[in-house]
mmCIF file of C-alpha atoms in Angstrom:
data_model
loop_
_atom_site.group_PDB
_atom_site.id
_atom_site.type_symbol
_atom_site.label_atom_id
_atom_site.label_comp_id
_atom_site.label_asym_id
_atom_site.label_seq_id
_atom_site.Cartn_x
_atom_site.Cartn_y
_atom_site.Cartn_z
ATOM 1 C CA UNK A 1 52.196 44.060 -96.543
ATOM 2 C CA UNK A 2 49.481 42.093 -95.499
ATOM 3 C CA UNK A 3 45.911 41.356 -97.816
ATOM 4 C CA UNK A 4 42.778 42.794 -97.232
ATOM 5 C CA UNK A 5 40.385 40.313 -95.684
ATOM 6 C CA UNK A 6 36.971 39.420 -96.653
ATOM 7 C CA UNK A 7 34.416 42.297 -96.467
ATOM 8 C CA UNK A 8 30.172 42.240 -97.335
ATOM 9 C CA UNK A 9 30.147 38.631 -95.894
ATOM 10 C CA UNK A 10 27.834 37.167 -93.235
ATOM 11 C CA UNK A 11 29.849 37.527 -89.728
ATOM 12 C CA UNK A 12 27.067 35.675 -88.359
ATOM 13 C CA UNK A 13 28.004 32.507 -90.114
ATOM 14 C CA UNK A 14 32.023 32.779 -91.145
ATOM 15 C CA UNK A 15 34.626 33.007 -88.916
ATOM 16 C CA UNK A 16 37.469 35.261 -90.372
ATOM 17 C CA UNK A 17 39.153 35.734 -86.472
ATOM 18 C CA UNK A 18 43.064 34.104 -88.152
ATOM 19 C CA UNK A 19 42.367 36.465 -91.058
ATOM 20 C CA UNK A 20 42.676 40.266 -90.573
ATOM 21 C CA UNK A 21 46.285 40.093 -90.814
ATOM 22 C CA UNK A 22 47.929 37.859 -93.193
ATOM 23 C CA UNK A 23 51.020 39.097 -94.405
ATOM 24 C CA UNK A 24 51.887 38.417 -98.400
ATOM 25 C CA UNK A 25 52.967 34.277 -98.533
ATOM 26 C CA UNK A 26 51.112 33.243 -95.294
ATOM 27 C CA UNK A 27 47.633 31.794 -95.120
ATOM 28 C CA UNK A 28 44.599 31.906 -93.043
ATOM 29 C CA UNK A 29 41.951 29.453 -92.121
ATOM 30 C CA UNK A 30 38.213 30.858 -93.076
ATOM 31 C CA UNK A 31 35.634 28.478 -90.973
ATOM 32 C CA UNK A 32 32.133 28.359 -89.879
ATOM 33 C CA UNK A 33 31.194 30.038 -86.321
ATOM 34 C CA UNK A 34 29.939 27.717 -84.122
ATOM 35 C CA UNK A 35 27.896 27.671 -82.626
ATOM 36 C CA UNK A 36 25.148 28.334 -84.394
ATOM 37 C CA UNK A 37 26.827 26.786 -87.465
ATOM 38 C CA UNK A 38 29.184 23.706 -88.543
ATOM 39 C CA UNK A 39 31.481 23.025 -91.445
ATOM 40 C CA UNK A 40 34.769 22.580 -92.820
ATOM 41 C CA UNK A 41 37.139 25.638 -93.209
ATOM 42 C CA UNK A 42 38.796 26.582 -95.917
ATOM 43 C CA UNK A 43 42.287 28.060 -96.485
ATOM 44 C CA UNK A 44 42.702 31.765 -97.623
ATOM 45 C CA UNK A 45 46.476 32.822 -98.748
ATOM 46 C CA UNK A 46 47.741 36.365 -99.701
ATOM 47 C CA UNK A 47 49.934 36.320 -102.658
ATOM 48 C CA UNK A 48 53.578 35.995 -101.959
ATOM 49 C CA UNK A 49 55.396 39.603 -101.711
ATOM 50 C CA UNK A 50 52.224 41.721 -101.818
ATOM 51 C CA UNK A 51 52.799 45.256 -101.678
ATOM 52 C CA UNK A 52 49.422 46.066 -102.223
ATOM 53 C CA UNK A 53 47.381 46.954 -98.717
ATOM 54 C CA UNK A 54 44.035 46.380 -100.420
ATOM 55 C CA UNK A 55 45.057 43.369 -101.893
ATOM 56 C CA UNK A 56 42.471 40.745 -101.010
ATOM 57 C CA UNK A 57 42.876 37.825 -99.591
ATOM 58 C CA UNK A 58 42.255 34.277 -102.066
ATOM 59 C CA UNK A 59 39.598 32.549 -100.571
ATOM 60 C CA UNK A 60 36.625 30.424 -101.455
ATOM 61 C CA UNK A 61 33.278 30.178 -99.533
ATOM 62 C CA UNK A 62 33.118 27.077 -97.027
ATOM 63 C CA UNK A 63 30.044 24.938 -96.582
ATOM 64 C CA UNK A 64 28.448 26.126 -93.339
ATOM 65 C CA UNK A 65 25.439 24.105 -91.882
ATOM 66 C CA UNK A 66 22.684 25.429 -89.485
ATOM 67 C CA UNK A 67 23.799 23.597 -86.667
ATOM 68 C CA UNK A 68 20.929 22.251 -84.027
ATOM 69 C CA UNK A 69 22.100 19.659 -81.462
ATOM 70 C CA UNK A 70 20.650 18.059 -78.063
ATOM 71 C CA UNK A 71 20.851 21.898 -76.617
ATOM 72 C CA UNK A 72 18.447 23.208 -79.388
ATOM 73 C CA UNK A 73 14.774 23.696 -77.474
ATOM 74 C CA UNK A 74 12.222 21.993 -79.124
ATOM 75 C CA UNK A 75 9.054 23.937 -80.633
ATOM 76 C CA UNK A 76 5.417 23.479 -78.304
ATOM 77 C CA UNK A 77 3.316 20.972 -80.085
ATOM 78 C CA UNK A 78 6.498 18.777 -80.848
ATOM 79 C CA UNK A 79 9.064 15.690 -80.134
ATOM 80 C CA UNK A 80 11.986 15.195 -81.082
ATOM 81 C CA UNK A 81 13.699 11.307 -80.012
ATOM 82 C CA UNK A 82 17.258 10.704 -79.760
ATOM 83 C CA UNK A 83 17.371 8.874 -82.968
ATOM 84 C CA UNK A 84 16.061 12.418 -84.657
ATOM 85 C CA UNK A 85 12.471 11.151 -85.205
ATOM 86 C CA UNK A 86 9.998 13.859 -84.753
ATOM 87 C CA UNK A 87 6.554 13.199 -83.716
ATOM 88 C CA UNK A 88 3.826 15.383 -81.895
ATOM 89 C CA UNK A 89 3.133 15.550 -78.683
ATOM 90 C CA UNK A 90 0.000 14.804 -76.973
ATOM 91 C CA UNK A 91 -1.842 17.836 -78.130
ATOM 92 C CA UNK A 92 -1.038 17.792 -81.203
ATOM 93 C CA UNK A 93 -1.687 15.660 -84.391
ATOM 94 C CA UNK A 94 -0.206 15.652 -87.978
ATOM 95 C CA UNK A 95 2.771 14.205 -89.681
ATOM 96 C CA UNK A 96 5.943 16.301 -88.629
ATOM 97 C CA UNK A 97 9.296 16.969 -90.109
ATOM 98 C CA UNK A 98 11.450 20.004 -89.308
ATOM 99 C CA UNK A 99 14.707 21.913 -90.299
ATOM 100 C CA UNK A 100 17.494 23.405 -88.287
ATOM 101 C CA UNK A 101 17.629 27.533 -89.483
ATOM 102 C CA UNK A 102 19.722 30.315 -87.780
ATOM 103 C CA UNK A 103 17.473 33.231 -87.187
ATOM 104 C CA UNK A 104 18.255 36.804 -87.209
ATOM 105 C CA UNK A 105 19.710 36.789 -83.783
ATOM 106 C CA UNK A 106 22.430 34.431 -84.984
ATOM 107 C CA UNK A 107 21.045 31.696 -82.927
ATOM 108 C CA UNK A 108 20.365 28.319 -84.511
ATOM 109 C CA UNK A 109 16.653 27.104 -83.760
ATOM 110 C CA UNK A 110 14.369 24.171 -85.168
ATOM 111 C CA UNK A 111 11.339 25.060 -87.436
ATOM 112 C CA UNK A 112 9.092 22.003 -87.669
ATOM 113 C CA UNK A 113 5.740 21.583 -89.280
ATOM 114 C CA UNK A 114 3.100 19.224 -89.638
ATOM 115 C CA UNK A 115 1.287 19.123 -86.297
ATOM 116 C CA UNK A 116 -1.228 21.242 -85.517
ATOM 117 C CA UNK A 117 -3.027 21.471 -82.092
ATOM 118 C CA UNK A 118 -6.040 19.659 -81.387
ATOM 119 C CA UNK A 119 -9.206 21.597 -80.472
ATOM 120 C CA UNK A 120 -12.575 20.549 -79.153
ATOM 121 C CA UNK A 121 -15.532 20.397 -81.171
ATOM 122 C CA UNK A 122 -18.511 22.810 -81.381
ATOM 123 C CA UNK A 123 -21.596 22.008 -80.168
ATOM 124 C CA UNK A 124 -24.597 22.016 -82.903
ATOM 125 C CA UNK A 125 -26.655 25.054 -82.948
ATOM 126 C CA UNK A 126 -29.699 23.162 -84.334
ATOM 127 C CA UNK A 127 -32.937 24.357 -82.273
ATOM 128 C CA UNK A 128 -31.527 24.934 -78.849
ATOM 129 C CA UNK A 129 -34.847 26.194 -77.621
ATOM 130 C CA UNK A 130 -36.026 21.799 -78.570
ATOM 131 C CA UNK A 131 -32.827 20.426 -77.823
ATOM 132 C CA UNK A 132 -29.935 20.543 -74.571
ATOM 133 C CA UNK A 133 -27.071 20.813 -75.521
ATOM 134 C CA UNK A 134 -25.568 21.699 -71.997
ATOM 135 C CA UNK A 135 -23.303 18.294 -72.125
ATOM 136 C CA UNK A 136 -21.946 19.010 -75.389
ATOM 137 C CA UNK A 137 -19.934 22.272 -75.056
ATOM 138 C CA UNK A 138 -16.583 21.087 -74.968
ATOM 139 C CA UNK A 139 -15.918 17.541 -76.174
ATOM 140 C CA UNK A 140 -12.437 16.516 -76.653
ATOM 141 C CA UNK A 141 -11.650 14.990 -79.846
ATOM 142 C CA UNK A 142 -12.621 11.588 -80.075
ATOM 143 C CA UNK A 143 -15.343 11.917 -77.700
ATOM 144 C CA UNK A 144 -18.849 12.042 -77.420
ATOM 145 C CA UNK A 145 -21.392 13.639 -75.273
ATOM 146 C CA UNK A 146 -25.262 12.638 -74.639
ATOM 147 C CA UNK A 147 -27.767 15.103 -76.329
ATOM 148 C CA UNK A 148 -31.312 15.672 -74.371
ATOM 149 C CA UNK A 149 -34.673 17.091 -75.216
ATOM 150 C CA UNK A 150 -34.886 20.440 -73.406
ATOM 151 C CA UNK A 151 -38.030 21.239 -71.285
ATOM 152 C CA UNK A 152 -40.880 20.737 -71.384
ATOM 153 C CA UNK A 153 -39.892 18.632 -74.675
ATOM 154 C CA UNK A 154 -39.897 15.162 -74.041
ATOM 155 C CA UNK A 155 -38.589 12.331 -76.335
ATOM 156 C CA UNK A 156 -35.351 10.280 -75.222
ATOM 157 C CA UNK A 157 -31.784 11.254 -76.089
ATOM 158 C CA UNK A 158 -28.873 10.677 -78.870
ATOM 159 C CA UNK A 159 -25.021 10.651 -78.793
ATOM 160 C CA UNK A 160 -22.972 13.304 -80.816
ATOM 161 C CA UNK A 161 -19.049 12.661 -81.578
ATOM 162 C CA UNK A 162 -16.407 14.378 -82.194
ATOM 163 C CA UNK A 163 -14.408 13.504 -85.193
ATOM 164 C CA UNK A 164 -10.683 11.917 -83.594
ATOM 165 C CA UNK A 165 -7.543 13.921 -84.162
ATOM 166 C CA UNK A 166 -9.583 17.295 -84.658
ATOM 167 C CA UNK A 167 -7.612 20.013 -85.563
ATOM 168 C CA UNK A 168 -10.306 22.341 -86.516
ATOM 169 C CA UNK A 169 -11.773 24.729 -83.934
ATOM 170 C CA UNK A 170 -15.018 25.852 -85.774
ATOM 171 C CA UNK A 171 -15.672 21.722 -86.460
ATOM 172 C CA UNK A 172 -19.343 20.817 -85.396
ATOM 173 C CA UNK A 173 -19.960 17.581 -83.486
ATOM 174 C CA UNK A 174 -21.221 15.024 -85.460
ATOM 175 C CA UNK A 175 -25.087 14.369 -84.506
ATOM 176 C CA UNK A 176 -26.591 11.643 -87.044
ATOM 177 C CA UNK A 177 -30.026 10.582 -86.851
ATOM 178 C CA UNK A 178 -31.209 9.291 -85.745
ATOM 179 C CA UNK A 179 -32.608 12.325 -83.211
ATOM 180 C CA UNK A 180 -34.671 12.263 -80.196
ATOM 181 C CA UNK A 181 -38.300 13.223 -81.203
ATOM 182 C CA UNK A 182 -39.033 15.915 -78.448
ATOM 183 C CA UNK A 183 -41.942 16.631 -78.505
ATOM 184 C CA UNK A 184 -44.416 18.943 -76.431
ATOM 185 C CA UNK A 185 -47.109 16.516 -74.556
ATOM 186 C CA UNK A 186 -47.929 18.734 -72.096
ATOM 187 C CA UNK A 187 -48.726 22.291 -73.185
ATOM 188 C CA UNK A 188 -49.604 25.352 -70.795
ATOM 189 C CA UNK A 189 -52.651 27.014 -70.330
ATOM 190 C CA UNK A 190 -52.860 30.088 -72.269
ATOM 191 C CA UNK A 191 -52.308 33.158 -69.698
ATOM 192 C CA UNK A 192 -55.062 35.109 -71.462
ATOM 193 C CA UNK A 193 -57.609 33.138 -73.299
ATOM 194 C CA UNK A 194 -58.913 35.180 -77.019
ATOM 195 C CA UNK A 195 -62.494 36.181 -77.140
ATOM 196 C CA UNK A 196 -64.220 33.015 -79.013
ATOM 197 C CA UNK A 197 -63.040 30.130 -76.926
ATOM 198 C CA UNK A 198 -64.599 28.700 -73.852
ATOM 199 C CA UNK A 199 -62.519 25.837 -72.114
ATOM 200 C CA UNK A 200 -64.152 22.298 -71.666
ATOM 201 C CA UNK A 201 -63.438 19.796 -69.251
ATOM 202 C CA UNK A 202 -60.929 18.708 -71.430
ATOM 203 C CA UNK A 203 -61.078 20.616 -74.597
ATOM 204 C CA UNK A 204 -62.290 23.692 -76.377
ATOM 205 C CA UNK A 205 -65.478 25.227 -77.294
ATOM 206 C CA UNK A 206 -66.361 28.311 -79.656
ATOM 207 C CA UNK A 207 -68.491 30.597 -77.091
ATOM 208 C CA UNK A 208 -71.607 32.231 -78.026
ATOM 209 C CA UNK A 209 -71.426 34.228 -81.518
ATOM 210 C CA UNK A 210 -68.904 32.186 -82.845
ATOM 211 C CA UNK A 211 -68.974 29.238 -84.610
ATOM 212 C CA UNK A 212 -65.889 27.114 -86.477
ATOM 213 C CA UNK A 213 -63.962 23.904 -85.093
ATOM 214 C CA UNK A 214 -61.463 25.237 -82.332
ATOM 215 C CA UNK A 215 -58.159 23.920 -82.589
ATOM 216 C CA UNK A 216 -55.434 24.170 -79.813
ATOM 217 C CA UNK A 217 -51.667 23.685 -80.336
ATOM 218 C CA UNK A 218 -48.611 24.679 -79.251
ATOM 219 C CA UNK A 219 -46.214 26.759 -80.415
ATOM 220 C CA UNK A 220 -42.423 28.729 -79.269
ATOM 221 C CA UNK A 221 -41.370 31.416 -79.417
ATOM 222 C CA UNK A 222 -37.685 32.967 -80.319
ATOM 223 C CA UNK A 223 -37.137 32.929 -76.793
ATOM 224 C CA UNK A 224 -38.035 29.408 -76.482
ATOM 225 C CA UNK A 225 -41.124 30.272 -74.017
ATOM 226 C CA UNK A 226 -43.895 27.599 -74.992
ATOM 227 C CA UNK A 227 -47.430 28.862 -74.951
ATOM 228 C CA UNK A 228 -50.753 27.828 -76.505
ATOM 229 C CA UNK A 229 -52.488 29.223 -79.653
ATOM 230 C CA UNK A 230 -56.225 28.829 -80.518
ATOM 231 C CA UNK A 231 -57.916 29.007 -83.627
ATOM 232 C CA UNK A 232 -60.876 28.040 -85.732
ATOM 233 C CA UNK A 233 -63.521 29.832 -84.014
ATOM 234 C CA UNK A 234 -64.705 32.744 -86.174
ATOM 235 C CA UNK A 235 -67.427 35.448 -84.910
ATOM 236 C CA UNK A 236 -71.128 34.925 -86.443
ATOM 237 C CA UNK A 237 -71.099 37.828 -88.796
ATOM 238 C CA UNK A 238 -75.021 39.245 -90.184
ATOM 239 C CA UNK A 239 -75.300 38.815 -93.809
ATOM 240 C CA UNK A 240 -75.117 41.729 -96.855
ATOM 241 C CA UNK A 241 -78.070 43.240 -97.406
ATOM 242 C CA UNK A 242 -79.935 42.180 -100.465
ATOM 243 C CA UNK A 243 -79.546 43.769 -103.661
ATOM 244 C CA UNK A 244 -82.815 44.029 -105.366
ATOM 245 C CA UNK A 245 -84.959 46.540 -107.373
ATOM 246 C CA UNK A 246 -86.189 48.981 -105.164
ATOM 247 C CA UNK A 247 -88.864 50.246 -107.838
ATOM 248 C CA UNK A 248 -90.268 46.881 -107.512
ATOM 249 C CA UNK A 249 -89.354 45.349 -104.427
ATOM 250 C CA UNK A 250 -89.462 46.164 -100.829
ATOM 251 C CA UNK A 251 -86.305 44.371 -98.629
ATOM 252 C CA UNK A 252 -85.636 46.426 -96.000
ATOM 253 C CA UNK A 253 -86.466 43.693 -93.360
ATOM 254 C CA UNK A 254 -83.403 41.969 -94.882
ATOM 255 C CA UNK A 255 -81.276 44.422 -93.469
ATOM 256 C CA UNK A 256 -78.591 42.906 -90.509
ATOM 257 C CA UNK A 257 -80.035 39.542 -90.858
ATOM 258 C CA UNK A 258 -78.273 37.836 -88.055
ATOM 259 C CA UNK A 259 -76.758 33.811 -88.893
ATOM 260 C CA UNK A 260 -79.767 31.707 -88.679
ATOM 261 C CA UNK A 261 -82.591 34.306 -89.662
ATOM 262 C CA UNK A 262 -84.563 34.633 -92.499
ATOM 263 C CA UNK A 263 -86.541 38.075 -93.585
ATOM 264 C CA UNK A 264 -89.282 38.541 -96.325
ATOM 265 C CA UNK A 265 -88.823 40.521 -99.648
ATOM 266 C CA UNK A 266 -91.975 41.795 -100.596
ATOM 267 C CA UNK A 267 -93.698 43.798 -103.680
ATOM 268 C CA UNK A 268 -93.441 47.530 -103.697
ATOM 269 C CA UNK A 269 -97.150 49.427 -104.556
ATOM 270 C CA UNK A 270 -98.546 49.037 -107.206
ATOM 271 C CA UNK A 271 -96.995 46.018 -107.999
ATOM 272 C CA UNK A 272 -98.238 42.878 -106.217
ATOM 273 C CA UNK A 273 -97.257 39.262 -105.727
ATOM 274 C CA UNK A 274 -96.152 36.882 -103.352
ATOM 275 C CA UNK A 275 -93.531 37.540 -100.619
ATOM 276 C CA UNK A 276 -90.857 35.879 -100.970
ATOM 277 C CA UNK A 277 -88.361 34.586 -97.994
ATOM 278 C CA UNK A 278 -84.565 35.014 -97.476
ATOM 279 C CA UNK A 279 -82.288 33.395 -95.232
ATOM 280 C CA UNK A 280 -78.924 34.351 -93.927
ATOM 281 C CA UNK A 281 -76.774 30.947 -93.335
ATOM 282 C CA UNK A 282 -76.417 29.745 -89.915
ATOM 283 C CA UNK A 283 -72.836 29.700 -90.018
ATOM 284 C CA UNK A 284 -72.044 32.817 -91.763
ATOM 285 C CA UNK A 285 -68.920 34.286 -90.950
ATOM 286 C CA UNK A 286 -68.413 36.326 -93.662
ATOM 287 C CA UNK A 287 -70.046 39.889 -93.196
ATOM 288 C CA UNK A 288 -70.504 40.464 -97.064
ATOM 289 C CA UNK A 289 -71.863 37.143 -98.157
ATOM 290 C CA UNK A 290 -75.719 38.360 -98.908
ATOM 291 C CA UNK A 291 -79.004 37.022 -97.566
#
């Protein structure tokens, strides 16, 4: 009767078509399906005068290759020459090398790696309300784009790169110093001046009842709107009444002494003497400093 043939074995990659029925003395050739594989076959024999039906057959394992030829499509990102050298293509970079694999479908395909696809740089997030970065959004990889001062910001202009062969998509461009200066020459009139400040022909005052050195400079806000802040003028503030003995002395003029002013502390009856004068500083700002 004839052997048993091979059972449990990958169909996908053995060929066992000559071998279902081989009668005891005869042989069988066991190969490699192909496509998606290639190899040599080997030679399976059922002993001579079997009797047994479950007999199996005597056969040894062939070397079967993954077989990928000029048919097999080649991955996105990759190239493969007619010499076999792979490379990558244009929009990719790396050093690539690749193996042939059958897949579960039974279907011989390439796997390469080593390329990776090249990606634009991002554009620095470094003060956009100062700087524009509108030019700098998407810049290839080994380019560059021209970084302005945003207005009203004045102050030239630099070059950013980005690094050649990038393969990273979070990489920032690379923006050395050195940076335009951008700065604010020109700053707007404040929409709604504080109490305290009177404007000059070309400056600022403290009005009346204040008293300092007014400052004006400008200043932005999270939303990048530019707008003028004053300070240094500071109200005129009366002085702290003045502590003194009331058994023996009389200062209730020296009560609200205005900045400037002086009052007279005199002796309370039945003591006597000579009055004696106190003066509230002329640019008091500071309503519990005493006369």
């Amino acid at each position: 009767v004839h052997c048993m043939a091979p059972f449990d074995v990958d169909l996908c990659m053995l060929n066992l078509s000559t071998c279902y029925v081989v009668m005891g003395g005869t042989t069988c050739d066991l190969g490699c399906n192909s496509p998606p594989y290639v190899g040599e076959a080997t030679t399976a024999f059922c002993p001579d005068g079997n009797t047994d039906p479950f007999e199996p057959l005597n056969w040894s394992m062939p070397v079967c290759l993954p077989n990928c030829d000029a048919r097999t499509p080649v991955p996105e990102g990759y190239r493969l020459a007619p010499d076999g050298t792979w490379s990558c293509a244009d929009t990719h970079y790396g050093n690539p090398s690749a193996v042939c694999v059958v897949n579960d479908d039974c279907v011989a395909e390439w796997r390469p790696i080593g390329c990776d696809r090249l990606h634009p740089c991002v554009a620095p997030t470094d003060d956009l309300c100062r700087y524009n970065m509108s030019d700098c959004l998407h810049v290839p990889p080994g380019g560059q784009c021209l970084i302005r001062c945003r207005e009203p910001f004045v102050g030239g202009a630099s070059l950013a790169r980005c690094e050649e062969n990038n393969v990273d998509p979070m990489k920032i461009l690379d923006w050395s110093p050195p940076r335009p200066s951008c700065a604010l020459f020109i700053c707007p009139e404040p929409e709604i001046v504080p109490p305290g400040y009177v404007r000059t022909a070309d400056n600022w005052r403290c009005a009346e009842g204040y008293v300092g050195a007014p400052k004006a400079f400008c200043d932005m806000d999270a939303y990048c709107t530019v707008t003028t802040i004053l300070s240094g003028c500071s109200r005129d503030e009366a002085c702290w009444p003045l502590a003194v003995d009331e058994c023996v002395m009389d200062a209730s003029a020296c009560m609200g002494v205005n900045p400037g002013d002086t009052c007279l502390v005199r002796c309370k009856a039945p003591y006597t003497g000579t009055p004696g004068v106190a003066a509230c500083p002329a640019d008091n700002i500071d309503p519990f400093a005493p006369v």
